mmCIF file of C-alpha atoms and ligand atoms in Angstrom:
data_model
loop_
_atom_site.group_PDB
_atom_site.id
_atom_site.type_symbol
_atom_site.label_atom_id
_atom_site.label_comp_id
_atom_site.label_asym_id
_atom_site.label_seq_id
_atom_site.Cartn_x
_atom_site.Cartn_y
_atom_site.Cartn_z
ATOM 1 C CA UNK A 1 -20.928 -4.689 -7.474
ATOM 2 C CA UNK A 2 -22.779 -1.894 -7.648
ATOM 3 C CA UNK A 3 -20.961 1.713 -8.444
ATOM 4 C CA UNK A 4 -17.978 0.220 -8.423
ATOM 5 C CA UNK A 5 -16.753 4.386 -9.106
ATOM 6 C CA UNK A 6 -18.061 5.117 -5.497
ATOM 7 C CA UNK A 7 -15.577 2.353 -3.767
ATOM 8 C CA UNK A 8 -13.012 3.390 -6.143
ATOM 9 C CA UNK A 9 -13.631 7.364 -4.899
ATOM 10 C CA UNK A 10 -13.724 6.281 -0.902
ATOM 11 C CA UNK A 11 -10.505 4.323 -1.307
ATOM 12 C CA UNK A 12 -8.568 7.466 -3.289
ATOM 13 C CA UNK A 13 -9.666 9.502 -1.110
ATOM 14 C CA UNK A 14 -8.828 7.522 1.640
ATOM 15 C CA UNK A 15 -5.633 6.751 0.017
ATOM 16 C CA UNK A 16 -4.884 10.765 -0.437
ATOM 17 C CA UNK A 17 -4.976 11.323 3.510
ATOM 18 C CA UNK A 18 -2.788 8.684 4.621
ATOM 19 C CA UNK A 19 -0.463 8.983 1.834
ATOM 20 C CA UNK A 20 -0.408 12.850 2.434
ATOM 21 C CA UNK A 21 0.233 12.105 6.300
ATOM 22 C CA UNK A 22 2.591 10.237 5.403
ATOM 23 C CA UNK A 23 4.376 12.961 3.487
ATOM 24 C CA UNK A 24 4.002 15.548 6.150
ATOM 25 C CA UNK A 25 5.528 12.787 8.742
ATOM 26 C CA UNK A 26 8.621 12.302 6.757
ATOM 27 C CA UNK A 27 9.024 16.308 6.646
ATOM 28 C CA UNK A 28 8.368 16.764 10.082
ATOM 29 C CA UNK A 29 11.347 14.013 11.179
ATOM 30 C CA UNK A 30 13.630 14.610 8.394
ATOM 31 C CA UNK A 31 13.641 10.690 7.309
ATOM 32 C CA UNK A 32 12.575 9.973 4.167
ATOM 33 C CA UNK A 33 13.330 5.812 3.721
ATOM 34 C CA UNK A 34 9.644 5.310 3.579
ATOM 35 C CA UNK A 35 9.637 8.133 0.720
ATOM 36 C CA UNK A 36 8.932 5.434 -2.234
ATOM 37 C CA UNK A 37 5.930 4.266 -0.053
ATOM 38 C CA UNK A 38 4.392 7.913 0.219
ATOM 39 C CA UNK A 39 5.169 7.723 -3.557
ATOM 40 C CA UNK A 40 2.900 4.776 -3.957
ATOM 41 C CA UNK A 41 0.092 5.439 -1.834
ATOM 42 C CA UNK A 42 -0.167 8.692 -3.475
ATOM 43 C CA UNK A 43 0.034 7.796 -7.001
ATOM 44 C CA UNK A 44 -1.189 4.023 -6.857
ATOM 45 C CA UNK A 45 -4.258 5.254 -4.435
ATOM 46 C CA UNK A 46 -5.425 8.838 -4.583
ATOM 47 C CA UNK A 47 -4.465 9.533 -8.032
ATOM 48 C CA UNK A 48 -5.552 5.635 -9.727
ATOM 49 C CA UNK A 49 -8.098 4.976 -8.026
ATOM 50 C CA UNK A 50 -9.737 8.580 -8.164
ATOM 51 C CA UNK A 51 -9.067 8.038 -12.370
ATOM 52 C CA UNK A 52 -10.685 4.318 -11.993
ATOM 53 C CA UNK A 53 -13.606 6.425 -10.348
ATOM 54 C CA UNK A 54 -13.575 9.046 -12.902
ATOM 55 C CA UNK A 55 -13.319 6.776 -15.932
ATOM 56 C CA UNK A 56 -16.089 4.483 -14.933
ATOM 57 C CA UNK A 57 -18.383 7.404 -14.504
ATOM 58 C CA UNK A 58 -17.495 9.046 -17.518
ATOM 59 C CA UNK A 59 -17.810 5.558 -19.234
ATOM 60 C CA UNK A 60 -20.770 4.113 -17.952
ATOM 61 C CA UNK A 61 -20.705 1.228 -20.429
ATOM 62 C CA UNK A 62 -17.548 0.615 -19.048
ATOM 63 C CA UNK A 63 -18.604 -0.058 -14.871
ATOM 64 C CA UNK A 64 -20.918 -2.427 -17.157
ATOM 65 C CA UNK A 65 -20.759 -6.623 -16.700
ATOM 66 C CA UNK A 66 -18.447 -8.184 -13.853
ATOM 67 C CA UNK A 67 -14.718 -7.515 -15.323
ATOM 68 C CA UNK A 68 -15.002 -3.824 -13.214
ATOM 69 C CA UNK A 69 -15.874 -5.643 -10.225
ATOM 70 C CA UNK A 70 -12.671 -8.733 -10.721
ATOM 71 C CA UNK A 71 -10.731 -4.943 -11.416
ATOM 72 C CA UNK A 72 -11.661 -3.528 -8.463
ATOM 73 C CA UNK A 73 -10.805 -6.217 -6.016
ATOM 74 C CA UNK A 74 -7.225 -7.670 -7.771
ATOM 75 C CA UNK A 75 -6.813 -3.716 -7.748
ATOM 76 C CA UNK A 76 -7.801 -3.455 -4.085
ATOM 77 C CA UNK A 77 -5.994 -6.709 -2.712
ATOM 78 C CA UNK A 78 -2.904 -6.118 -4.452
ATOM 79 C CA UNK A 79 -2.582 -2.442 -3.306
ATOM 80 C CA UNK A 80 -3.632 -3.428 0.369
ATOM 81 C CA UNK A 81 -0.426 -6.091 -0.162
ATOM 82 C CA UNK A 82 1.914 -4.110 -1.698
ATOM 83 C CA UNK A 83 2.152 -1.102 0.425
ATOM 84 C CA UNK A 84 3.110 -2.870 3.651
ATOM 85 C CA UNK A 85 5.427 -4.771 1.922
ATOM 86 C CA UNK A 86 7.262 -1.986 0.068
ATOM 87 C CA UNK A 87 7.666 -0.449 3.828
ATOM 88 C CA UNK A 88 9.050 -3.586 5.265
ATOM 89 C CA UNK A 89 11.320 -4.038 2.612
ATOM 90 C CA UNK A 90 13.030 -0.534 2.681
ATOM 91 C CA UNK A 91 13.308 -1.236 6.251
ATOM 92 C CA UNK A 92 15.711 -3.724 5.420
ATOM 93 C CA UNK A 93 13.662 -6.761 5.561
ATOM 94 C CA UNK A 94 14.771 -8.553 2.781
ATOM 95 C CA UNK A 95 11.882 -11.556 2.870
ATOM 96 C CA UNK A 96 9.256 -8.715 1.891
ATOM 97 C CA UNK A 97 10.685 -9.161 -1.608
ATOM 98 C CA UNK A 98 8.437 -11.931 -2.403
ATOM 99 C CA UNK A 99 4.902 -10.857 -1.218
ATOM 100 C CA UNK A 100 6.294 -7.168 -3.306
ATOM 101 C CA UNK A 101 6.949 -8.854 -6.196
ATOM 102 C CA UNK A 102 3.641 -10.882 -5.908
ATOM 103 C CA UNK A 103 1.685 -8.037 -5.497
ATOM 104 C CA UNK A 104 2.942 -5.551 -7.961
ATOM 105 C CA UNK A 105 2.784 -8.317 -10.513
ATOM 106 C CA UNK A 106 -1.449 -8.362 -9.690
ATOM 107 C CA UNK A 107 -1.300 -5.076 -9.623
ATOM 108 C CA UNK A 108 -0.263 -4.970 -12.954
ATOM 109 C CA UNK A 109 -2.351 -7.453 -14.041
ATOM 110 C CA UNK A 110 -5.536 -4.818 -12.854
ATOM 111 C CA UNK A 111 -4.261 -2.492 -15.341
ATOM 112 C CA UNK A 112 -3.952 -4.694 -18.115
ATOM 113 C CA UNK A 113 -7.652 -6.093 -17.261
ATOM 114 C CA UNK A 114 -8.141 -2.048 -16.786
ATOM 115 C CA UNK A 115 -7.012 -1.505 -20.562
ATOM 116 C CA UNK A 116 -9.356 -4.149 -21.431
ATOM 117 C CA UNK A 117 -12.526 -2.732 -19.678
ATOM 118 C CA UNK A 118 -11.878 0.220 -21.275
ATOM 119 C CA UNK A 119 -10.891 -1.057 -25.220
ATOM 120 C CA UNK A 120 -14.438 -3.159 -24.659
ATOM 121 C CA UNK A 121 -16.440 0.315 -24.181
ATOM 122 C CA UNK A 122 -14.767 2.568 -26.149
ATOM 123 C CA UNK A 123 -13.996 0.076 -29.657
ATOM 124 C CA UNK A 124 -16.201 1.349 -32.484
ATOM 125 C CA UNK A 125 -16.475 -0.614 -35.850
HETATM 126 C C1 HEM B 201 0.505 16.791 2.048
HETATM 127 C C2 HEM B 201 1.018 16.537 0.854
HETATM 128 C C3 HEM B 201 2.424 16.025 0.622
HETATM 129 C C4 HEM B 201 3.559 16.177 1.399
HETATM 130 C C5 HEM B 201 3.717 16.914 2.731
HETATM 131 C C6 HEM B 201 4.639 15.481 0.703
HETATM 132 C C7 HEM B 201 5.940 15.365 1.167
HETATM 133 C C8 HEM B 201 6.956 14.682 0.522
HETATM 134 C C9 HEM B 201 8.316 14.529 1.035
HETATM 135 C C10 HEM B 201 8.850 15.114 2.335
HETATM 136 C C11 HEM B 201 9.012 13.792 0.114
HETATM 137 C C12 HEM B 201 10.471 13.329 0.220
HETATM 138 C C13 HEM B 201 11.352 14.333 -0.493
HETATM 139 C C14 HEM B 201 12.807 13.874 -0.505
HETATM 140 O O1 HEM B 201 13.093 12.646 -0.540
HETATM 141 O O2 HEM B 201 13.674 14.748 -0.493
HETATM 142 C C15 HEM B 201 8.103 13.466 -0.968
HETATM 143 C C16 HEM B 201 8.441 12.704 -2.091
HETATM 144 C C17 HEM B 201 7.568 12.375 -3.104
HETATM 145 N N1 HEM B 201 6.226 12.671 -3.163
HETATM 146 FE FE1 HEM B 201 5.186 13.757 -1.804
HETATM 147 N N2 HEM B 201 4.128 14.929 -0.465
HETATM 148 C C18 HEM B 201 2.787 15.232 -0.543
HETATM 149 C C19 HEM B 201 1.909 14.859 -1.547
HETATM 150 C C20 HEM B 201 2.241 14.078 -2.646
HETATM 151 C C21 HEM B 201 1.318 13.673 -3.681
HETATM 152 C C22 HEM B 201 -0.186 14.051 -3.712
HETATM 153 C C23 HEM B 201 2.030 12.930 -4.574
HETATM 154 C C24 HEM B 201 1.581 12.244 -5.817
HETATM 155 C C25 HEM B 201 0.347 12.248 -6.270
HETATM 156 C C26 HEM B 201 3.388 12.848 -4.096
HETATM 157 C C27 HEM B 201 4.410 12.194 -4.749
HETATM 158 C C28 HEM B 201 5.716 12.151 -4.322
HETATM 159 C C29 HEM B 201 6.786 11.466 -5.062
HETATM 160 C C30 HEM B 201 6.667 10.749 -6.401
HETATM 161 C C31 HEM B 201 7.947 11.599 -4.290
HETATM 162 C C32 HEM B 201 9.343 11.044 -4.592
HETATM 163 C C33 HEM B 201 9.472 9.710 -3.876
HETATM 164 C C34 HEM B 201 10.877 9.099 -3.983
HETATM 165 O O3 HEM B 201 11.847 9.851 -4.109
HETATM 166 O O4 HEM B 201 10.985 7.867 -3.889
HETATM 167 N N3 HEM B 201 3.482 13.556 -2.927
HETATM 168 N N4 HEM B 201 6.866 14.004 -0.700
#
């Protein structure tokens, strides 16, 4: 993929507005069970992803090869699975537990593949 930073940058931005609406919702009604949620759009999309951006423009060896592009999807999939099922979970749905669990578990997994993108451009001898 090319620039994988750019998708990274439309997504946490992207991320930042609903997130933030999200926020300003909960104020505005006084009901904050989808708090956690805001939490994670906000910090899993605007504030990752914008550092995924940052880092892989600050590190160009590092958007190098096809490990940032496998990073960027898992990342991408996981995040896109994980939100709507943290929601339907703290609405009481106790099913959403498994597709949660699934998907934070990837989403982890894009870190740890993160740590190695960056280990791989940064090691010197
Ligand atoms: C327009 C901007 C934002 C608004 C209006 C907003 C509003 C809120 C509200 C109303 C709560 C619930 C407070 C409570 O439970 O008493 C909250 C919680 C929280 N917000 Fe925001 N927020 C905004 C931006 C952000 C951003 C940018 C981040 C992180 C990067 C963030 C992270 C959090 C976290 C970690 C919590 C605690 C969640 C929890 O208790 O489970 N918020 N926010």
């Amino acid at each position: 993929m090319k620039r994988v930073s750019d998708r990274f940058m439309q997504l946490g931005v992207s991320a930042g507005i609903v997130g933030m609406a999200l926020g300003v919702m909960m104020g505005k009604t006084e009901d904050f069970t989808l708090a956690p949620v805001h939490a994670h759009i906000n910090l899993l999309g605007w504030v990752s992803m914008l550092l995924y951006a940052l880092v892989y423009r600050a590190v160009p060896k590092a958007a190098e090869g096809r490990l940032p592009t496998i990073h960027f999807w898992l990342n991408v999939v996981c995040f896109l699975a994980m939100i709507p099922s943290l929601a339907l979970y703290l609405m009481g749905n106790k099913a959403a537990m498994i597709p949660l669990a699934l998907s934070s578990a990837g989403g982890w997994l894009s870190m740890v593949l993160f740590a190695v993108i960056v280990f791989k451009a940064t090691w010197r001898e």
